PDB file of C-alpha atoms in Angstrom:
ATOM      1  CA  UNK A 557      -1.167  17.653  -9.786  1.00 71.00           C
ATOM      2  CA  UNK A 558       1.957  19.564  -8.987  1.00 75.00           C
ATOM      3  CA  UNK A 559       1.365  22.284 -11.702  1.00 75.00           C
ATOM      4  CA  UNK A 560      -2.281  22.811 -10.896  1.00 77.00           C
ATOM      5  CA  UNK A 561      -1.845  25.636  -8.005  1.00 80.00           C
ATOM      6  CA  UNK A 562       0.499  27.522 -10.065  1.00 80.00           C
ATOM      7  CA  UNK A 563      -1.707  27.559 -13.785  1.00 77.00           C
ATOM      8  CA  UNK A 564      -4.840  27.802 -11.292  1.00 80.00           C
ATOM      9  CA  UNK A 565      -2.924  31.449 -10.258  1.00 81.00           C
ATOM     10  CA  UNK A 566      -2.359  31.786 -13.349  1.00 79.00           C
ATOM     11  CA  UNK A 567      -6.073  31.840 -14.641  1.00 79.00           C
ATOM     12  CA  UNK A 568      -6.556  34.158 -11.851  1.00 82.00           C
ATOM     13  CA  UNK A 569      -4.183  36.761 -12.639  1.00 81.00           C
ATOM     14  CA  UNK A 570      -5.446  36.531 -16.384  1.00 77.00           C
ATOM     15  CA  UNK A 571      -8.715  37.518 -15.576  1.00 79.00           C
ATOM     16  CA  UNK A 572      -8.768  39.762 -12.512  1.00 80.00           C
ATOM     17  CA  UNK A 573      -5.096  41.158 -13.004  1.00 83.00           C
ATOM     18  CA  UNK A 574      -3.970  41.504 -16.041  1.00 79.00           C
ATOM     19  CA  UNK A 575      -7.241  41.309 -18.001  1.00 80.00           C
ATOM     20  CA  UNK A 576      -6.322  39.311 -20.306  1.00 78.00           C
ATOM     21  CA  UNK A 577      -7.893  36.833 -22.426  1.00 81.00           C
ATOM     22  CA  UNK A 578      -5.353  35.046 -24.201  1.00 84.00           C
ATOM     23  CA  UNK A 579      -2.999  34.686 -21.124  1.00 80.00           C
ATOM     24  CA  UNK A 580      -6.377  32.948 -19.674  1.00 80.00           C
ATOM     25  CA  UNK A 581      -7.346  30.879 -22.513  1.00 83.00           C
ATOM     26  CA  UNK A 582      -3.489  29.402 -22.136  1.00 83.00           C
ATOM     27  CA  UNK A 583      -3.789  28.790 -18.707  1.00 81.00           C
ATOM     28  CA  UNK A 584      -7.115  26.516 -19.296  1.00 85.00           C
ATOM     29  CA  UNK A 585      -5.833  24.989 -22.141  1.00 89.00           C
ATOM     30  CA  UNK A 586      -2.571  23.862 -20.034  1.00 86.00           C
ATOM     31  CA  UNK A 587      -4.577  22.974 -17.053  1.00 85.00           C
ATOM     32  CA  UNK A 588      -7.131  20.646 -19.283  1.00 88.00           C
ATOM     33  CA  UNK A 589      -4.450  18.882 -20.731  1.00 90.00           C
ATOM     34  CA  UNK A 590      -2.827  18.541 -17.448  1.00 86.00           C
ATOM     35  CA  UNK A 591      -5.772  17.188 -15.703  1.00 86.00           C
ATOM     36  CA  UNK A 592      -6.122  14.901 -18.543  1.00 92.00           C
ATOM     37  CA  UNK A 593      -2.383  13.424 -18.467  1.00 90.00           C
ATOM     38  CA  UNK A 594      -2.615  13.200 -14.816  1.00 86.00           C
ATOM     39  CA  UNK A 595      -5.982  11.086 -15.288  1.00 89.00           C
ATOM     40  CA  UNK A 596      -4.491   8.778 -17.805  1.00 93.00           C
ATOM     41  CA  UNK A 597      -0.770   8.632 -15.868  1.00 88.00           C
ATOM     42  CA  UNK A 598      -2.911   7.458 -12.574  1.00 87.00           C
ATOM     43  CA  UNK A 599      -4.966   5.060 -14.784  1.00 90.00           C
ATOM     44  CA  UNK A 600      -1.999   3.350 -15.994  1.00 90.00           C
ATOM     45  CA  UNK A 601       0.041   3.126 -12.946  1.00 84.00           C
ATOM     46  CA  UNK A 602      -3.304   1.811 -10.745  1.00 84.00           C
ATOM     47  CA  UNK A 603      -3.774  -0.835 -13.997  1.00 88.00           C
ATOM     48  CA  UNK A 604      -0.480  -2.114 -13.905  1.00 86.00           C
ATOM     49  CA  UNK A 605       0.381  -2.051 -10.107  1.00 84.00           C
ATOM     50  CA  UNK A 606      -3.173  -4.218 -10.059  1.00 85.00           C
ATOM     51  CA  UNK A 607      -1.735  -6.798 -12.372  1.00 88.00           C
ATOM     52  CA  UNK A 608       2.157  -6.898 -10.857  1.00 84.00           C
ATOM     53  CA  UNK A 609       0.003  -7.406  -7.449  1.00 84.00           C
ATOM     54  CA  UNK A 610      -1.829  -9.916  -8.726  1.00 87.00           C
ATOM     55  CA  UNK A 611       1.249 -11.592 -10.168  1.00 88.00           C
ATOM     56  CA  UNK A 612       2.979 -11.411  -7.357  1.00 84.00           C
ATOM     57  CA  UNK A 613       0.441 -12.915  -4.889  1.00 85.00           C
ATOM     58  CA  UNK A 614       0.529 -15.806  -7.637  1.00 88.00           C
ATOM     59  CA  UNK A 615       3.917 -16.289  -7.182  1.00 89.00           C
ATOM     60  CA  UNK A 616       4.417 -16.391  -3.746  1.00 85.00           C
ATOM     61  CA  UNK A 617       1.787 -18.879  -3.299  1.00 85.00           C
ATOM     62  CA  UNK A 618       3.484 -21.053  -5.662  1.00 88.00           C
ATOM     63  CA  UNK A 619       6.927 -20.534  -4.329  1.00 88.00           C
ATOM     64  CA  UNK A 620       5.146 -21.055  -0.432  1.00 85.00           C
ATOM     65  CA  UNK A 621       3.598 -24.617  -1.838  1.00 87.00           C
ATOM     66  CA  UNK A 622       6.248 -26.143  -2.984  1.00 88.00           C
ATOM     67  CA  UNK A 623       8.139 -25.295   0.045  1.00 87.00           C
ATOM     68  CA  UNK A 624       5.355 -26.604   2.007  1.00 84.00           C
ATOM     69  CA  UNK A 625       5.298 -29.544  -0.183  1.00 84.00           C
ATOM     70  CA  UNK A 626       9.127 -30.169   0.381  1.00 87.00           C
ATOM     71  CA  UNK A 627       9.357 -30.108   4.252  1.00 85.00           C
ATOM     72  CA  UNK A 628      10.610 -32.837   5.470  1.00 87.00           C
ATOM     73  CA  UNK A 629       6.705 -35.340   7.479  1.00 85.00           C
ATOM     74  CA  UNK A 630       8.311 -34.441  10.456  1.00 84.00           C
ATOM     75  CA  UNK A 631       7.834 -30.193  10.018  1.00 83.00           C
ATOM     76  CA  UNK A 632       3.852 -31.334   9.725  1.00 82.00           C
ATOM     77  CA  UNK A 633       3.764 -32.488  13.424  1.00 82.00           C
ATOM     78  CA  UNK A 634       5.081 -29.672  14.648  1.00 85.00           C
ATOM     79  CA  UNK A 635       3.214 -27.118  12.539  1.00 82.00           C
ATOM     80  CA  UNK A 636      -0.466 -27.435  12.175  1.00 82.00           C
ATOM     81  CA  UNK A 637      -2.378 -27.160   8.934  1.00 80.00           C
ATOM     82  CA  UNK A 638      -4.246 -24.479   9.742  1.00 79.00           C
ATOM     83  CA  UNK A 639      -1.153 -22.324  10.326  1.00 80.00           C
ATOM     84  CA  UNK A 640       0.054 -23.476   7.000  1.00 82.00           C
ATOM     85  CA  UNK A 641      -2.898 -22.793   5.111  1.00 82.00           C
ATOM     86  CA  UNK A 642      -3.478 -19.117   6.371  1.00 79.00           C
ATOM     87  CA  UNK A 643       0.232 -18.813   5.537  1.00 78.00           C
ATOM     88  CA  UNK A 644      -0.694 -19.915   2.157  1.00 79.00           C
ATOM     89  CA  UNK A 645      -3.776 -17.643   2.153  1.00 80.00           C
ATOM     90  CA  UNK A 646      -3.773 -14.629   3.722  1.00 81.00           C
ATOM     91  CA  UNK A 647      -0.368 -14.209   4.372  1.00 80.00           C
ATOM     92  CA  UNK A 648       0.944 -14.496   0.868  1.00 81.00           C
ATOM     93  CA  UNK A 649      -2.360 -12.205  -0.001  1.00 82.00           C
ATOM     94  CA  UNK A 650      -1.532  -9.177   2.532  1.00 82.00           C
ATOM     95  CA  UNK A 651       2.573  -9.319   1.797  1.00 82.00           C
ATOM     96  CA  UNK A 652       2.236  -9.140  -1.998  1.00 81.00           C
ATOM     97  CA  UNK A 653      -0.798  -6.372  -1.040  1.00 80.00           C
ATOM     98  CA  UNK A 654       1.397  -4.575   1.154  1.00 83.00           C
ATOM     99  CA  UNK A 655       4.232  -4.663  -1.083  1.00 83.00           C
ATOM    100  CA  UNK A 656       2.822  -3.541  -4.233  1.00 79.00           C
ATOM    101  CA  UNK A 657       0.982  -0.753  -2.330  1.00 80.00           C
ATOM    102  CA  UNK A 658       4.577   0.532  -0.654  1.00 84.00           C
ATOM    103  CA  UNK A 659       5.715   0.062  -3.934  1.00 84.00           C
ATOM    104  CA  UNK A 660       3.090   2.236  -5.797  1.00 82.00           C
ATOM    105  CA  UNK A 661       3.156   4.997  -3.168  1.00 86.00           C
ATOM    106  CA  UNK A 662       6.899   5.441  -3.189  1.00 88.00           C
ATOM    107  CA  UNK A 663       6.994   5.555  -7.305  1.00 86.00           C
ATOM    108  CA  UNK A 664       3.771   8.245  -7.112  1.00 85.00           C
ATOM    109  CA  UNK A 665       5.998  10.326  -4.076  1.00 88.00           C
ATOM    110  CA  UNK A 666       9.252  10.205  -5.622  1.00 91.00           C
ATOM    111  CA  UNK A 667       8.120  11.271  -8.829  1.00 87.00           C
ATOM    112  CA  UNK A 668       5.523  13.852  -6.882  1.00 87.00           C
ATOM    113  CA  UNK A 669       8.193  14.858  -4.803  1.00 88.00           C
ATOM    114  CA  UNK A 670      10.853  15.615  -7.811  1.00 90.00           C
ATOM    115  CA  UNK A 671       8.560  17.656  -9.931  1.00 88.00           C
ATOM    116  CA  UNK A 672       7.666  19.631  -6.951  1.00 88.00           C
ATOM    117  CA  UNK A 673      11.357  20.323  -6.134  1.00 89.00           C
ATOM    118  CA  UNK A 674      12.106  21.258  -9.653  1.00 90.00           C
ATOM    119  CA  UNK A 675       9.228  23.644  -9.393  1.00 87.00           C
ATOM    120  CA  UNK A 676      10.135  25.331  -6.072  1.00 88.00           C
ATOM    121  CA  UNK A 677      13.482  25.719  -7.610  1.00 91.00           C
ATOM    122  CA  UNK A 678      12.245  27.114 -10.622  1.00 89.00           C
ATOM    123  CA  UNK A 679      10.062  29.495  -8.606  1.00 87.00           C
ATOM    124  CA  UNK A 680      12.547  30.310  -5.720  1.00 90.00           C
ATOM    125  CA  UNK A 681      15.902  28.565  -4.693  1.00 90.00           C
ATOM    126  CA  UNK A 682      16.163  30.388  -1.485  1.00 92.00           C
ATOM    127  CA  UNK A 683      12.605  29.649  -0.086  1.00 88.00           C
ATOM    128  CA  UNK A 684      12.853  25.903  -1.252  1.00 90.00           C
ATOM    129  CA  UNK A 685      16.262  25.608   0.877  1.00 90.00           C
ATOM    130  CA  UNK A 686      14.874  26.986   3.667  1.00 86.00           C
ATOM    131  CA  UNK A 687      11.970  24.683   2.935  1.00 85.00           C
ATOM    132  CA  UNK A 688      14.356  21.139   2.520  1.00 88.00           C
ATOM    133  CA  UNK A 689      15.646  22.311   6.143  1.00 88.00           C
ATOM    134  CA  UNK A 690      12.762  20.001   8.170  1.00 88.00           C
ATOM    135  CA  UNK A 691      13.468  16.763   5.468  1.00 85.00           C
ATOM    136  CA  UNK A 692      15.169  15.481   8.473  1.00 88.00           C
ATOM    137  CA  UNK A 693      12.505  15.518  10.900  1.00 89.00           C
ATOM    138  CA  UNK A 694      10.090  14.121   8.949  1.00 88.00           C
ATOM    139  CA  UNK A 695      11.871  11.387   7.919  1.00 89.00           C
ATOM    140  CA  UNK A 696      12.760  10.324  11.159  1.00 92.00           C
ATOM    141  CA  UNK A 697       8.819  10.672  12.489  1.00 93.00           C
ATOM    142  CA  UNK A 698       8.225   8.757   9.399  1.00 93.00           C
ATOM    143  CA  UNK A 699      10.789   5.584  10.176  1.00 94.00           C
ATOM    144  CA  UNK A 700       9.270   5.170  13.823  1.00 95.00           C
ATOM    145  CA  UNK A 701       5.972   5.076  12.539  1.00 93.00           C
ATOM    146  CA  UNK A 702       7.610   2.527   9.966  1.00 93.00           C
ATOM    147  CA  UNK A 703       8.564   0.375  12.948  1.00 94.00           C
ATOM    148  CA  UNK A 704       5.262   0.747  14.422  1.00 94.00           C
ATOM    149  CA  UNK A 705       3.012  -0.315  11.841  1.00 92.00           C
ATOM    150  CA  UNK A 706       5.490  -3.021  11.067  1.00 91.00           C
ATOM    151  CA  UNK A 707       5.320  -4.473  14.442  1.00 93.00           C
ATOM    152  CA  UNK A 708       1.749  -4.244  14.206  1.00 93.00           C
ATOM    153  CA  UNK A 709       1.264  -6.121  10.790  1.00 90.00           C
ATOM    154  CA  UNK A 710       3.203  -8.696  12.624  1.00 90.00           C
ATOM    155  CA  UNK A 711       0.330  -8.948  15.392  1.00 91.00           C
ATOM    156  CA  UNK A 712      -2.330  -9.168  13.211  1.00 90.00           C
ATOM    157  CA  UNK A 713      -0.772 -11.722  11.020  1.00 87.00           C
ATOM    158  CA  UNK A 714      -0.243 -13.937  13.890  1.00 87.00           C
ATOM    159  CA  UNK A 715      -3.746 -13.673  15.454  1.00 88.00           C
ATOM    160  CA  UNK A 716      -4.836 -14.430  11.983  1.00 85.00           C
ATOM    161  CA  UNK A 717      -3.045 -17.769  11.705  1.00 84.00           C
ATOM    162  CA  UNK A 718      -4.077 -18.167  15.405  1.00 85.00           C
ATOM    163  CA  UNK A 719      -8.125 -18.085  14.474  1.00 86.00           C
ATOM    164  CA  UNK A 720      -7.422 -19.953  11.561  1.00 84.00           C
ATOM    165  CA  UNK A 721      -5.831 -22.595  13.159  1.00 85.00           C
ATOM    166  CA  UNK A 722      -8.448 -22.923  15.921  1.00 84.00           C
ATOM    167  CA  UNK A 723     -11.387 -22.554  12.947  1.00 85.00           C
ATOM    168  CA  UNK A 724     -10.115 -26.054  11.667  1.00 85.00           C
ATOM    169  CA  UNK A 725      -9.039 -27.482  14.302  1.00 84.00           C
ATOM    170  CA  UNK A 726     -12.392 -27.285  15.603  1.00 84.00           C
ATOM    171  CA  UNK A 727     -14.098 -27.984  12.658  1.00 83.00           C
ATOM    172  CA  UNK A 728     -12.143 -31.026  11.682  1.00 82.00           C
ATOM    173  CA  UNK A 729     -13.259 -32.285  15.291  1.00 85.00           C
ATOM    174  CA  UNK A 730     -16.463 -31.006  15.794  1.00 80.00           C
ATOM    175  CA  UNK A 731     -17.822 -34.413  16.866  1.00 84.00           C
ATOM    176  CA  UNK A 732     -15.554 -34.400  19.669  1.00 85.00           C
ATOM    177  CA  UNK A 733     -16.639 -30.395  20.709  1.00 80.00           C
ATOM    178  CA  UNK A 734     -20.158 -31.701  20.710  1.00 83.00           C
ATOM    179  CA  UNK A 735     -19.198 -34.712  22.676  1.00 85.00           C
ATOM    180  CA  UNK A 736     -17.835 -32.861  25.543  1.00 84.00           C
ATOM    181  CA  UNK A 737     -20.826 -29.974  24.701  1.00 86.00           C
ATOM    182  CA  UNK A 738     -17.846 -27.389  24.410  1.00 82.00           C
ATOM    183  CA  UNK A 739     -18.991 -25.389  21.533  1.00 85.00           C
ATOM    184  CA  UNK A 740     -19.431 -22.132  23.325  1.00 87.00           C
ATOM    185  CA  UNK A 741     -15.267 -22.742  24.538  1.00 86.00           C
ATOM    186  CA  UNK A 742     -14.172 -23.191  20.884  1.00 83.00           C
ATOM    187  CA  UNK A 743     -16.008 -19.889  20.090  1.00 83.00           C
ATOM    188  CA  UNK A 744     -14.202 -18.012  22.713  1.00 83.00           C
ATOM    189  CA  UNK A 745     -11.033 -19.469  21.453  1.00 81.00           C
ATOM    190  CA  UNK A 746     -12.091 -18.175  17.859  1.00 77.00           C
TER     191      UNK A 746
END
């Protein structure tokens, strides 16, 4: 992806430029076999990041079980289930999600983001320093978005475990909701 502009210019100059064939055929032939490395590369990384992810969620929900499964009767009046069991769901699911995914995109933009340096280099050191001059700025609108979306993971987590907790609640006493006829109140709770 990072070389594409530059043998895409190339191509270019080979045929309205320079004229010239071979210079052209080159360029394609490096392109192709770009595309095609950069096709398989992605393949490979989405493949295994799929299975570490799915590993991962695995093992959390294991290692969050038999912590459950350890507390002492006492932790299980205080917590309800259905807190617990969206723990063990969806919160194990969307950390191990969230993780690999952070974990993917910072692998694809470091290595991204060292081929591209190398390149500017290559092509110009003083343009690519005068370039690496805003790396500051965007790095610090980057870590208060950070905090941001952190915070608001945190929400949505939370509500989560809150619906879930009403959903059985509500279910496991449904004969009492339709005693008192307060079906319509347990939906608004939901």
């Amino acid at each position: 992806d990072i070389f594409e502009p530059y043998y895409t210019g190339q191509v270019i100059d080979g045929i309205a430029i320079e004229k010239s064939q071979e210079k052209f055929t080159r360029a394609i032939i490096i392109m192709t076999l770009l595309s095609i490395t950069s096709g398989v590369c992605a393949g490979l990384r989405g493949g295994l990041f799929s299975v570490c992810m799915a590993r991962l969620n695995i093992r959390l929900r294991n290692l969050l079980f038999k912590s459950v499964t350890q507390q002492e009767i006492g932790f299980f009046d205080s917590v309800k289930t259905g807190d617990i069991t969206s723990r063990l769901t969806s919160d194990t699911s969307t950390m191990s999600d969230m993780l690999s995914l952070n974990l993917n995109i910072f692998l694809r933009s470091f290595v991204r983001g060292a081929g591209t340096l190398f390149f500017m280099f290559k092509l110009s050191w003083q343009l690519t320093i005068f370039t690496l001059v805003i790396v500051p700025v965007v790095a610090g609108v980057s870590k208060i978005y950070g905090k941001y979306f952190k915070k608001l993971s945190k929400a949505v987590q939370d509500s989560l475990a809150r619906a879930n907790e009403v959903a059985e609640e509500t279910v496991a006493s449904l004969r009492t909701v339709r005693s008192f006829a307060h079906e319509n109140g347990e939906c608004d709770r939901y």
